[in-house]
JSON list of C-alpha atoms in Angstrom, two decimals:
[
{"chain": "A", "resi": 7, "resn": "MET", "atom": "CA", "xyz": [8.23, 7.65, -26.74]},
{"chain": "A", "resi": 8, "resn": "LEU", "atom": "CA", "xyz": [11.34, 5.47, -26.57]},
{"chain": "A", "resi": 9, "resn": "GLU", "atom": "CA", "xyz": [11.71, 2.65, -24.06]},
{"chain": "A", "resi": 10, "resn": "ILE", "atom": "CA", "xyz": [14.87, 0.58, -23.74]},
{"chain": "A", "resi": 11, "resn": "ASP", "atom": "CA", "xyz": [15.53, -2.42, -21.52]},
{"chain": "A", "resi": 12, "resn": "ALA", "atom": "CA", "xyz": [19.11, -3.76, -21.70]},
{"chain": "A", "resi": 13, "resn": "TRP", "atom": "CA", "xyz": [21.38, -6.09, -19.75]},
{"chain": "A", "resi": 14, "resn": "MET", "atom": "CA", "xyz": [25.17, -6.33, -19.74]},
{"chain": "A", "resi": 15, "resn": "PRO", "atom": "CA", "xyz": [27.79, -8.45, -17.97]},
{"chain": "A", "resi": 16, "resn": "SER", "atom": "CA", "xyz": [29.85, -6.82, -15.23]},
{"chain": "A", "resi": 17, "resn": "GLU", "atom": "CA", "xyz": [32.88, -6.18, -17.42]},
{"chain": "A", "resi": 18, "resn": "ILE", "atom": "CA", "xyz": [34.50, -2.79, -17.99]},
{"chain": "A", "resi": 19, "resn": "GLY", "atom": "CA", "xyz": [34.78, -3.60, -21.70]},
{"chain": "A", "resi": 20, "resn": "ALA", "atom": "CA", "xyz": [31.00, -3.98, -21.99]},
{"chain": "A", "resi": 21, "resn": "ILE", "atom": "CA", "xyz": [30.29, -0.38, -20.89]},
{"chain": "A", "resi": 22, "resn": "SER", "atom": "CA", "xyz": [31.31, 1.59, -24.01]},
{"chain": "A", "resi": 23, "resn": "PRO", "atom": "CA", "xyz": [29.54, -0.62, -26.57]},
{"chain": "A", "resi": 24, "resn": "LEU", "atom": "CA", "xyz": [26.31, -0.45, -24.57]},
{"chain": "A", "resi": 25, "resn": "VAL", "atom": "CA", "xyz": [26.56, 3.31, -23.99]},
{"chain": "A", "resi": 26, "resn": "GLU", "atom": "CA", "xyz": [27.29, 3.95, -27.68]},
{"chain": "A", "resi": 27, "resn": "ARG", "atom": "CA", "xyz": [24.30, 1.85, -28.75]},
{"chain": "A", "resi": 28, "resn": "LEU", "atom": "CA", "xyz": [21.97, 3.49, -26.22]},
{"chain": "A", "resi": 29, "resn": "MET", "atom": "CA", "xyz": [23.16, 6.99, -27.08]},
{"chain": "A", "resi": 30, "resn": "ARG", "atom": "CA", "xyz": [22.46, 6.43, -30.80]},
{"chain": "A", "resi": 31, "resn": "LEU", "atom": "CA", "xyz": [18.89, 5.47, -29.91]},
{"chain": "A", "resi": 32, "resn": "ILE", "atom": "CA", "xyz": [18.53, 8.36, -27.45]},
{"chain": "A", "resi": 33, "resn": "GLU", "atom": "CA", "xyz": [19.93, 10.90, -29.92]},
{"chain": "A", "resi": 34, "resn": "GLY", "atom": "CA", "xyz": [17.59, 9.59, -32.61]},
{"chain": "A", "resi": 35, "resn": "SER", "atom": "CA", "xyz": [14.61, 10.05, -30.30]},
{"chain": "A", "resi": 36, "resn": "HIS", "atom": "CA", "xyz": [15.31, 13.81, -29.91]},
{"chain": "A", "resi": 37, "resn": "CYS", "atom": "CA", "xyz": [14.00, 13.66, -26.34]},
{"chain": "A", "resi": 38, "resn": "ILE", "atom": "CA", "xyz": [16.95, 15.56, -24.83]},
{"chain": "A", "resi": 39, "resn": "THR", "atom": "CA", "xyz": [18.37, 17.56, -27.70]},
{"chain": "A", "resi": 40, "resn": "GLY", "atom": "CA", "xyz": [21.37, 19.52, -26.45]},
{"chain": "A", "resi": 41, "resn": "GLU", "atom": "CA", "xyz": [21.72, 17.44, -23.28]},
{"chain": "A", "resi": 42, "resn": "GLU", "atom": "CA", "xyz": [23.13, 14.24, -24.79]},
{"chain": "A", "resi": 43, "resn": "SER", "atom": "CA", "xyz": [26.65, 14.69, -23.43]},
{"chain": "A", "resi": 44, "resn": "ALA", "atom": "CA", "xyz": [25.36, 15.12, -19.87]},
{"chain": "A", "resi": 45, "resn": "VAL", "atom": "CA", "xyz": [23.24, 11.99, -20.13]},
{"chain": "A", "resi": 46, "resn": "GLU", "atom": "CA", "xyz": [26.10, 10.00, -21.65]},
{"chain": "A", "resi": 47, "resn": "LEU", "atom": "CA", "xyz": [28.47, 11.04, -18.85]},
{"chain": "A", "resi": 48, "resn": "ALA", "atom": "CA", "xyz": [25.96, 10.13, -16.12]},
{"chain": "A", "resi": 49, "resn": "LEU", "atom": "CA", "xyz": [25.16, 6.81, -17.80]},
{"chain": "A", "resi": 50, "resn": "ARG", "atom": "CA", "xyz": [28.86, 5.90, -18.05]},
{"chain": "A", "resi": 51, "resn": "GLU", "atom": "CA", "xyz": [29.40, 6.76, -14.38]},
{"chain": "A", "resi": 52, "resn": "ALA", "atom": "CA", "xyz": [26.36, 4.77, -13.25]},
{"chain": "A", "resi": 53, "resn": "LEU", "atom": "CA", "xyz": [27.39, 1.72, -15.30]},
{"chain": "A", "resi": 54, "resn": "SER", "atom": "CA", "xyz": [30.97, 1.93, -14.08]},
{"chain": "A", "resi": 55, "resn": "ASN", "atom": "CA", "xyz": [29.82, 2.12, -10.46]},
{"chain": "A", "resi": 56, "resn": "ALA", "atom": "CA", "xyz": [27.47, -0.85, -10.99]},
{"chain": "A", "resi": 57, "resn": "VAL", "atom": "CA", "xyz": [30.22, -2.97, -12.58]},
{"chain": "A", "resi": 58, "resn": "VAL", "atom": "CA", "xyz": [33.11, -2.04, -10.27]},
{"chain": "A", "resi": 59, "resn": "HIS", "atom": "CA", "xyz": [31.52, -1.26, -6.91]},
{"chain": "A", "resi": 60, "resn": "GLY", "atom": "CA", "xyz": [28.16, -3.03, -7.14]},
{"chain": "A", "resi": 61, "resn": "ASN", "atom": "CA", "xyz": [28.97, -6.30, -8.87]},
{"chain": "A", "resi": 62, "resn": "ARG", "atom": "CA", "xyz": [32.71, -6.14, -8.09]},
{"chain": "A", "resi": 63, "resn": "LEU", "atom": "CA", "xyz": [33.68, -7.09, -11.66]},
{"chain": "A", "resi": 64, "resn": "ASP", "atom": "CA", "xyz": [31.94, -10.47, -11.33]},
{"chain": "A", "resi": 65, "resn": "ALA", "atom": "CA", "xyz": [31.07, -11.24, -14.98]},
{"chain": "A", "resi": 66, "resn": "ARG", "atom": "CA", "xyz": [28.43, -13.75, -13.79]},
{"chain": "A", "resi": 67, "resn": "LYS", "atom": "CA", "xyz": [26.46, -10.82, -12.37]},
{"chain": "A", "resi": 68, "resn": "LEU", "atom": "CA", "xyz": [24.53, -8.53, -14.65]},
{"chain": "A", "resi": 69, "resn": "VAL", "atom": "CA", "xyz": [23.79, -4.82, -14.85]},
{"chain": "A", "resi": 70, "resn": "HIS", "atom": "CA", "xyz": [20.30, -3.81, -15.94]},
{"chain": "A", "resi": 71, "resn": "VAL", "atom": "CA", "xyz": [19.57, -0.51, -17.71]},
{"chain": "A", "resi": 72, "resn": "ARG", "atom": "CA", "xyz": [16.09, 0.85, -18.26]},
{"chain": "A", "resi": 73, "resn": "CYS", "atom": "CA", "xyz": [15.54, 4.03, -20.22]},
{"chain": "A", "resi": 74, "resn": "ARG", "atom": "CA", "xyz": [12.42, 5.99, -21.04]},
{"chain": "A", "resi": 75, "resn": "CYS", "atom": "CA", "xyz": [12.49, 9.05, -23.33]},
{"chain": "A", "resi": 76, "resn": "LYS", "atom": "CA", "xyz": [9.69, 11.34, -24.30]},
{"chain": "A", "resi": 77, "resn": "VAL", "atom": "CA", "xyz": [10.07, 14.29, -26.65]},
{"chain": "A", "resi": 78, "resn": "GLY", "atom": "CA", "xyz": [9.46, 17.55, -24.84]},
{"chain": "A", "resi": 79, "resn": "GLU", "atom": "CA", "xyz": [9.73, 15.92, -21.41]},
{"chain": "A", "resi": 80, "resn": "GLY", "atom": "CA", "xyz": [13.18, 14.36, -21.18]},
{"chain": "A", "resi": 81, "resn": "ILE", "atom": "CA", "xyz": [14.70, 11.07, -20.14]},
{"chain": "A", "resi": 82, "resn": "SER", "atom": "CA", "xyz": [14.70, 8.78, -17.13]},
{"chain": "A", "resi": 83, "resn": "LEU", "atom": "CA", "xyz": [17.36, 6.13, -16.60]},
{"chain": "A", "resi": 84, "resn": "ILE", "atom": "CA", "xyz": [17.51, 3.32, -14.07]},
{"chain": "A", "resi": 85, "resn": "VAL", "atom": "CA", "xyz": [20.75, 1.35, -13.63]},
{"chain": "A", "resi": 86, "resn": "SER", "atom": "CA", "xyz": [20.61, -1.70, -11.32]},
{"chain": "A", "resi": 87, "resn": "ASP", "atom": "CA", "xyz": [23.30, -4.11, -10.22]},
{"chain": "A", "resi": 88, "resn": "GLN", "atom": "CA", "xyz": [23.23, -7.45, -8.40]},
{"chain": "A", "resi": 89, "resn": "GLY", "atom": "CA", "xyz": [25.59, -6.42, -5.62]},
{"chain": "A", "resi": 90, "resn": "GLN", "atom": "CA", "xyz": [25.13, -5.95, -1.88]},
{"chain": "A", "resi": 91, "resn": "GLY", "atom": "CA", "xyz": [24.09, -2.31, -2.16]},
{"chain": "A", "resi": 92, "resn": "PHE", "atom": "CA", "xyz": [25.37, 0.62, -0.12]},
{"chain": "A", "resi": 93, "resn": "ASP", "atom": "CA", "xyz": [24.18, 3.55, 1.94]},
{"chain": "A", "resi": 94, "resn": "PRO", "atom": "CA", "xyz": [24.51, 6.66, -0.25]},
{"chain": "A", "resi": 95, "resn": "LEU", "atom": "CA", "xyz": [24.66, 8.81, 2.88]},
{"chain": "A", "resi": 96, "resn": "THR", "atom": "CA", "xyz": [28.02, 7.26, 3.78]},
{"chain": "A", "resi": 97, "resn": "ILE", "atom": "CA", "xyz": [29.73, 8.35, 0.53]},
{"chain": "A", "resi": 98, "resn": "PRO", "atom": "CA", "xyz": [32.36, 10.98, 1.39]},
{"chain": "A", "resi": 99, "resn": "ASP", "atom": "CA", "xyz": [32.17, 14.41, -0.23]},
{"chain": "A", "resi": 100, "resn": "PRO", "atom": "CA", "xyz": [34.78, 14.38, -3.05]},
{"chain": "A", "resi": 101, "resn": "LEU", "atom": "CA", "xyz": [35.22, 18.14, -2.74]},
{"chain": "A", "resi": 102, "resn": "THR", "atom": "CA", "xyz": [36.60, 18.17, 0.80]},
{"chain": "A", "resi": 103, "resn": "VAL", "atom": "CA", "xyz": [40.34, 18.70, 1.12]},
{"chain": "A", "resi": 104, "resn": "GLU", "atom": "CA", "xyz": [41.03, 15.20, 2.44]},
{"chain": "A", "resi": 105, "resn": "ASN", "atom": "CA", "xyz": [39.22, 13.60, -0.55]},
{"chain": "A", "resi": 106, "resn": "LEU", "atom": "CA", "xyz": [40.54, 15.74, -3.43]},
{"chain": "A", "resi": 107, "resn": "GLU", "atom": "CA", "xyz": [43.24, 13.25, -4.35]},
{"chain": "A", "resi": 108, "resn": "ALA", "atom": "CA", "xyz": [41.22, 10.07, -3.70]},
{"chain": "A", "resi": 109, "resn": "ASP", "atom": "CA", "xyz": [41.12, 7.43, -6.45]},
{"chain": "A", "resi": 110, "resn": "HIS", "atom": "CA", "xyz": [37.34, 6.96, -6.18]},
{"chain": "A", "resi": 111, "resn": "GLY", "atom": "CA", "xyz": [34.31, 8.90, -5.07]},
{"chain": "A", "resi": 112, "resn": "ARG", "atom": "CA", "xyz": [33.56, 11.34, -7.87]},
{"chain": "A", "resi": 113, "resn": "GLY", "atom": "CA", "xyz": [31.07, 9.31, -9.95]},
{"chain": "A", "resi": 114, "resn": "ILE", "atom": "CA", "xyz": [28.01, 10.01, -7.81]},
{"chain": "A", "resi": 115, "resn": "HIS", "atom": "CA", "xyz": [28.98, 13.67, -7.55]},
{"chain": "A", "resi": 116, "resn": "ILE", "atom": "CA", "xyz": [29.31, 13.92, -11.36]},
{"chain": "A", "resi": 117, "resn": "MET", "atom": "CA", "xyz": [25.93, 12.24, -11.88]},
{"chain": "A", "resi": 118, "resn": "LYS", "atom": "CA", "xyz": [24.30, 14.73, -9.50]},
{"chain": "A", "resi": 119, "resn": "LEU", "atom": "CA", "xyz": [25.98, 17.66, -11.28]},
{"chain": "A", "resi": 120, "resn": "VAL", "atom": "CA", "xyz": [24.89, 16.76, -14.81]},
{"chain": "A", "resi": 121, "resn": "MET", "atom": "CA", "xyz": [21.44, 15.28, -14.19]},
{"chain": "A", "resi": 122, "resn": "ASP", "atom": "CA", "xyz": [18.36, 17.04, -12.84]},
{"chain": "A", "resi": 123, "resn": "GLU", "atom": "CA", "xyz": [17.50, 14.25, -10.39]},
{"chain": "A", "resi": 124, "resn": "VAL", "atom": "CA", "xyz": [19.53, 11.37, -8.96]},
{"chain": "A", "resi": 125, "resn": "SER", "atom": "CA", "xyz": [18.32, 8.96, -6.29]},
{"chain": "A", "resi": 126, "resn": "PHE", "atom": "CA", "xyz": [19.36, 5.58, -4.94]},
{"chain": "A", "resi": 127, "resn": "GLU", "atom": "CA", "xyz": [16.76, 2.88, -4.33]},
{"chain": "A", "resi": 128, "resn": "GLN", "atom": "CA", "xyz": [16.68, -0.78, -3.27]},
{"chain": "A", "resi": 129, "resn": "ARG", "atom": "CA", "xyz": [19.42, -0.25, -0.62]},
{"chain": "A", "resi": 130, "resn": "GLY", "atom": "CA", "xyz": [21.69, 1.36, -3.23]},
{"chain": "A", "resi": 131, "resn": "ILE", "atom": "CA", "xyz": [21.62, -1.32, -5.91]},
{"chain": "A", "resi": 132, "resn": "GLU", "atom": "CA", "xyz": [19.53, 0.93, -8.14]},
{"chain": "A", "resi": 133, "resn": "VAL", "atom": "CA", "xyz": [20.28, 4.47, -9.28]},
{"chain": "A", "resi": 134, "resn": "ARG", "atom": "CA", "xyz": [17.47, 6.51, -10.84]},
{"chain": "A", "resi": 135, "resn": "MET", "atom": "CA", "xyz": [18.35, 9.56, -12.89]},
{"chain": "A", "resi": 136, "resn": "CYS", "atom": "CA", "xyz": [16.26, 12.10, -14.81]},
{"chain": "A", "resi": 137, "resn": "LYS", "atom": "CA", "xyz": [17.17, 14.84, -17.24]},
{"chain": "A", "resi": 138, "resn": "ARG", "atom": "CA", "xyz": [14.44, 17.20, -18.34]},
{"chain": "A", "resi": 139, "resn": "ALA", "atom": "CA", "xyz": [14.31, 18.36, -21.94]},
{"chain": "A", "resi": 140, "resn": "ALA", "atom": "CA", "xyz": [16.25, 21.55, -22.56]},
{"chain": "A", "resi": 141, "resn": "ARG", "atom": "CA", "xyz": [14.14, 24.64, -22.93]},
{"chain": "A", "resi": 142, "resn": "ASN", "atom": "CA", "xyz": [14.04, 26.11, -26.40]},
{"chain": "A", "resi": 143, "resn": "PRO", "atom": "CA", "xyz": [15.59, 29.60, -26.06]},
{"chain": "A", "resi": 144, "resn": "ARG", "atom": "CA", "xyz": [14.22, 30.63, -29.47]},
{"chain": "A", "resi": 145, "resn": "ALA", "atom": "CA", "xyz": [10.67, 29.96, -28.28]},
{"chain": "A", "resi": 146, "resn": "ASP", "atom": "CA", "xyz": [11.32, 32.14, -25.23]},
{"chain": "A", "resi": 147, "resn": "VAL", "atom": "CA", "xyz": [12.64, 34.99, -27.40]},
{"chain": "A", "resi": 148, "resn": "ARG", "atom": "CA", "xyz": [9.61, 34.83, -29.70]},
{"chain": "A", "resi": 149, "resn": "SER", "atom": "CA", "xyz": [7.17, 34.90, -26.80]},
{"chain": "A", "resi": 150, "resn": "ASP", "atom": "CA", "xyz": [9.05, 37.76, -25.13]},
{"chain": "A", "resi": 151, "resn": "SER", "atom": "CA", "xyz": [9.33, 39.84, -28.31]},
{"chain": "A", "resi": 152, "resn": "ARG", "atom": "CA", "xyz": [5.55, 39.87, -28.84]},
{"chain": "A", "resi": 153, "resn": "GLY", "atom": "CA", "xyz": [5.22, 42.34, -26.00]},
{"chain": "A", "resi": 154, "resn": "PHE", "atom": "CA", "xyz": [7.50, 44.91, -27.64]}
]
């Protein structure tokens, strides 16, 4: 079991160092082997949203990241900001024709695509994401081949 509790200032430049440090710990835990790139992408999007949209680049406000990994089960991530929150139901669909060329609006969609579960809590100031451990295809082949 790996548990991480980290804080960062609301600065774009703080995102990559934190993500790189967290990903080294997550990769070392082997809780999501094969799914690291998906988790990294979702984490970067969540942190970027918290910094830019949640805390509005106010370096006096912090972003809080909580992570829990368990081998064989997967990972859960919670990213919280100190902003005003938002209603996730009001976010426009980035795939509609009128939004295809918009500057913003794809982060939440990307998080939902790459993670198994994404939800918004505390009036939108907290995003909760989960990624289950990848199934081991070799184990499936072995169990299937016994019947032949």
